[in-house]
Each structure stands twice: as structure tokens, then as C-alpha cells.
Short mmCIF file of C-alpha atoms in Angstrom, two decimals:
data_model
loop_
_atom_site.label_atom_id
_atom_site.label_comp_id
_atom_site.label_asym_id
_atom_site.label_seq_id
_atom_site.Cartn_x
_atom_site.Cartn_y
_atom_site.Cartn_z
CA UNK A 1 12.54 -55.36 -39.01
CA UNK A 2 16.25 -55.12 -38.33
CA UNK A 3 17.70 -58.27 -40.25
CA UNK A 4 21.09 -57.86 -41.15
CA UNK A 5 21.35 -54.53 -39.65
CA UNK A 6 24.88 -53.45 -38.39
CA UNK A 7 24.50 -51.57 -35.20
CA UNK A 8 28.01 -49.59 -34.99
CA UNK A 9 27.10 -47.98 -31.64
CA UNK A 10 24.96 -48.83 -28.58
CA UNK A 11 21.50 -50.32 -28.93
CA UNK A 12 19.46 -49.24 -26.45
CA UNK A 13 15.60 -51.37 -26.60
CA UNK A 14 14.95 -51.14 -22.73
CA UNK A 15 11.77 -51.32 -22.36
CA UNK A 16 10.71 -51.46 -25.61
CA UNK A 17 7.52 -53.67 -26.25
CA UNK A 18 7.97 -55.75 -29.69
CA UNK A 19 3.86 -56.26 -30.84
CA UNK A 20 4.98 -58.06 -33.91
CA UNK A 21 7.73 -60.21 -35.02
CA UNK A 22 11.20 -59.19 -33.75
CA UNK A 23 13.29 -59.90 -36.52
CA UNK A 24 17.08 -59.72 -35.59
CA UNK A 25 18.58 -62.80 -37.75
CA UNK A 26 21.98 -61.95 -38.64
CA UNK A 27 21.72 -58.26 -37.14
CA UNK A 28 25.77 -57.68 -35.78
CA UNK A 29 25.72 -55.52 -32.58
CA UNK A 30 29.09 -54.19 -32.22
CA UNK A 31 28.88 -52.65 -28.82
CA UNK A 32 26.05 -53.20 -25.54
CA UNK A 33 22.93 -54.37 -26.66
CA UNK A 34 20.99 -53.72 -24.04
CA UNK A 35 16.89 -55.53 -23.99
CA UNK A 36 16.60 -54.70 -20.39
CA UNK A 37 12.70 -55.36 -19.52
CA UNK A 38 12.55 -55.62 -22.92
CA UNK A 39 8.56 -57.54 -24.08
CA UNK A 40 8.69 -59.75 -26.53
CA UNK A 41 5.06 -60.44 -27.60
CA UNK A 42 5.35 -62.20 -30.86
CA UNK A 43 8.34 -64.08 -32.36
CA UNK A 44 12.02 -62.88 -31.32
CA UNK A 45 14.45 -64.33 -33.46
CA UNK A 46 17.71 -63.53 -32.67
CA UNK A 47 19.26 -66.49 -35.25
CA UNK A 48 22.55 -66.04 -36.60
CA UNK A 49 23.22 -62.65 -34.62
CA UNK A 50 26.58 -61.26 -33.49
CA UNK A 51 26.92 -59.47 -30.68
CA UNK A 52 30.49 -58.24 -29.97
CA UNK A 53 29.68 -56.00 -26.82
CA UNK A 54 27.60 -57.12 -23.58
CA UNK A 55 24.50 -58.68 -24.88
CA UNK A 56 21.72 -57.57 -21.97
CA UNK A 57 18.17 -59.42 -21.76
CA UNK A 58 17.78 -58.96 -17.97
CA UNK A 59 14.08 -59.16 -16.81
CA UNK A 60 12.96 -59.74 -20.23
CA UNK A 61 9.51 -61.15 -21.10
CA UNK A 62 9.02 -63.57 -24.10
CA UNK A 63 5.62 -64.83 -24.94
CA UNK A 64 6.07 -66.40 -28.39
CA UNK A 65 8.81 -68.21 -29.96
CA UNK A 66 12.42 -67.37 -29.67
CA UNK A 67 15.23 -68.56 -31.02
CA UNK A 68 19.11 -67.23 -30.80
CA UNK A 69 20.53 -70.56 -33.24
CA UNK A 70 23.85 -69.69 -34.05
CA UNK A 71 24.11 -66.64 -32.41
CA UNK A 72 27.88 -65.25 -31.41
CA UNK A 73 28.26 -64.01 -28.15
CA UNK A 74 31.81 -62.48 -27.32
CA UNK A 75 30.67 -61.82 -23.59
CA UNK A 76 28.22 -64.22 -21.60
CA UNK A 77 24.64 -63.19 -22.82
CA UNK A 78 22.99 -61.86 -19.74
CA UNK A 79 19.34 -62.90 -19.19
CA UNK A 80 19.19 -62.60 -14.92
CA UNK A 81 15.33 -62.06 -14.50
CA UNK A 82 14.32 -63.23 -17.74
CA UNK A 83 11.01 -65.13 -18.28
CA UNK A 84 9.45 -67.01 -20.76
CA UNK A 85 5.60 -67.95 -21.26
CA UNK A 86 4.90 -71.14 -20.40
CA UNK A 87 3.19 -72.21 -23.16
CA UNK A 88 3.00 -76.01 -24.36
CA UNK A 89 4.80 -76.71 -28.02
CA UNK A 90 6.07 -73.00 -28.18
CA UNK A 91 9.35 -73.60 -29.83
CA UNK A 92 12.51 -71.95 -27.88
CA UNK A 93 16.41 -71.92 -27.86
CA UNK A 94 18.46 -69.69 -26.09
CA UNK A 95 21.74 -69.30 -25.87
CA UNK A 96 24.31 -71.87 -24.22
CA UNK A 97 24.21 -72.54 -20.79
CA UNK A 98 20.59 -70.79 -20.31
CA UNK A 99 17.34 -72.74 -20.52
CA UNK A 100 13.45 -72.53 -18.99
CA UNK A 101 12.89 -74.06 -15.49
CA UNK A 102 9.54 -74.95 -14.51
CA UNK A 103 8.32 -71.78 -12.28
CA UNK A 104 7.94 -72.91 -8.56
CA UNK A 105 5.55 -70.07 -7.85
CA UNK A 106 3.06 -71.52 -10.46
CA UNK A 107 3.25 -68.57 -12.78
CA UNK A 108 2.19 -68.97 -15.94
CA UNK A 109 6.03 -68.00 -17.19
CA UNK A 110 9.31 -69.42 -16.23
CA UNK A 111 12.68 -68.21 -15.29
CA UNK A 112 15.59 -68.30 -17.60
CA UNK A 113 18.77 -69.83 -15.46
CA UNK A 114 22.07 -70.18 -16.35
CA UNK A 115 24.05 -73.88 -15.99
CA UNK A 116 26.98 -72.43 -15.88
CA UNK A 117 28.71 -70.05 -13.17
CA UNK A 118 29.64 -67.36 -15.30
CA UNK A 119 29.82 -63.46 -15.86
CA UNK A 120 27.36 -61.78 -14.05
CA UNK A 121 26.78 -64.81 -11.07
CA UNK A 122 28.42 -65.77 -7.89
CA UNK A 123 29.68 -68.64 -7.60
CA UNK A 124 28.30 -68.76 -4.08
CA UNK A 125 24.53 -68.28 -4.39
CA UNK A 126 22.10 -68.83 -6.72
CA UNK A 127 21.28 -65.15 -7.07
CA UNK A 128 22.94 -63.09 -9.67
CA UNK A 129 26.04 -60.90 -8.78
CA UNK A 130 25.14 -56.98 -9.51
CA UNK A 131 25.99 -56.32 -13.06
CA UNK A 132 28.87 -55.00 -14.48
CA UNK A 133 29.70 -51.74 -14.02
CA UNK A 134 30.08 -50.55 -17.21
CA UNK A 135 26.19 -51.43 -18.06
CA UNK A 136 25.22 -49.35 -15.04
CA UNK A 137 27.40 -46.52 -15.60
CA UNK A 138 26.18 -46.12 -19.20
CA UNK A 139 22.31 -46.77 -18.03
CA UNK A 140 22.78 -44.23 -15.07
CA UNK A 141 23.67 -41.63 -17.69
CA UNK A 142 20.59 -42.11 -19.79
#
């Protein structure tokens, strides 16, 4: 779908539901890339990817394998809200720092979390910090 593609200016794929294969390997975003309630249905593969802007996967939803191996993040990848589908054997790996925690609400999809305190979190709370500005400035305007 969009291997290798160089995308000079803004992505925009809120929203957007993927019914097949997501292909991304090796795709170089060079500004936001922004999967904001973004559905991932089938495979997202993100492996290999470059993403030189913000890098935006809040309150996505991914039901089938994913996988960002090797990807190149120049700005903490933000996945606040982000779940996963619970499925037994479903091969995942996200990028560092984030991983699947068991849901406590007995979903049948878990929440992505981040190790790490980093862009996007206080330090204080386990609740994410409101986003940076820039993202909602240039969302607002859509």
C-alpha cells in the first residue's frame, strides 16, 4: 500500500479504517503523522519506518498483527489511548518503552502504556499530559 513511500508533508489517517493489510515498511514521514483513532483491522506493519515529525497513534485500535521493528522515531511515538486486541499468539512489537497490559476492565483489548515518563506524560500521574500544542493547533484547523 504505501511501502517506501516518502511523505514530504503532513499525513493525516485520523480515523481512517485500514480493512486490509497496512503496509508502511520503510515509508519515511517527514513531518506529523497523525493515526489518531486510526482502526487497524488486518496487519499494520510499520517495520523499518522513519518518522521525523510527531508520530500520533492516540486511541488507536489494532486487531491483527503489528509490528514497528526498526522503526526511527525522532520524537516519542505517541500511542495515549491506544488498544490492542487481545488475542492469544497474535504477534506484536511496538515501539520502545510501549507494550500491552492486561485490560483490568476485562475487555477483550488492552491498553498500550508507556515505561517510560516521557513526551506527552506527567511525571505525576499515570494519565497522559494534554498533547502538544502544535498537534492540536494543526487538528483544530482541519
Amino acid at each position: 500500500m504505501f511501502r517506501e513511500t516518502v511523505f514530504a508533508q503532513r499525513a493525516d489517517f485520523r480515523g481512517v479504517t485500514f480493512l486490509a493489510t497496512a503496509l508502511f515498511d520503510h515509508a519515511v514521514f517527514r513531518q506529523l503523522a497523525l493515526f489518531r483513532r486510526a482502526r487497524f483491522t488486518a496487519e499494520a506493519l510499520f517495520s523499518g519506518a522513519t518518522f521525523a515529525g510527531e508520530a500520533v497513534f492516540r486511541e488507536a485500535r489494532f486487531t491483527g498483527p503489528a509490528t514497528f521493528r526498526d522503526a526511527a522515531f525522532a520524537i516519542v511515538p505517541a500511542f495515549w489511548e491506544a488498544r490492542a486486541a487481545a488475542t492469544p499468539g497474535v504477534q506484536r512489537s511496538w515501539p520502545p518503552g510501549w507494550r500491552m497490559v492486561p485490560s483490568p476492565d476485562g475487555l477483550d483489548s488492552a491498553p498500550l502504556v508507556n515505561d517510560v515518563v516521557s513526551i506527552g506524560e506527567s511525571p505525576a500521574s499515570s494519565e497522559p499530559a494534554p498533547s502538544p500544542k502544535s498537534v492540536e493547533q494543526e487538528t483544530k484547523q482541519q
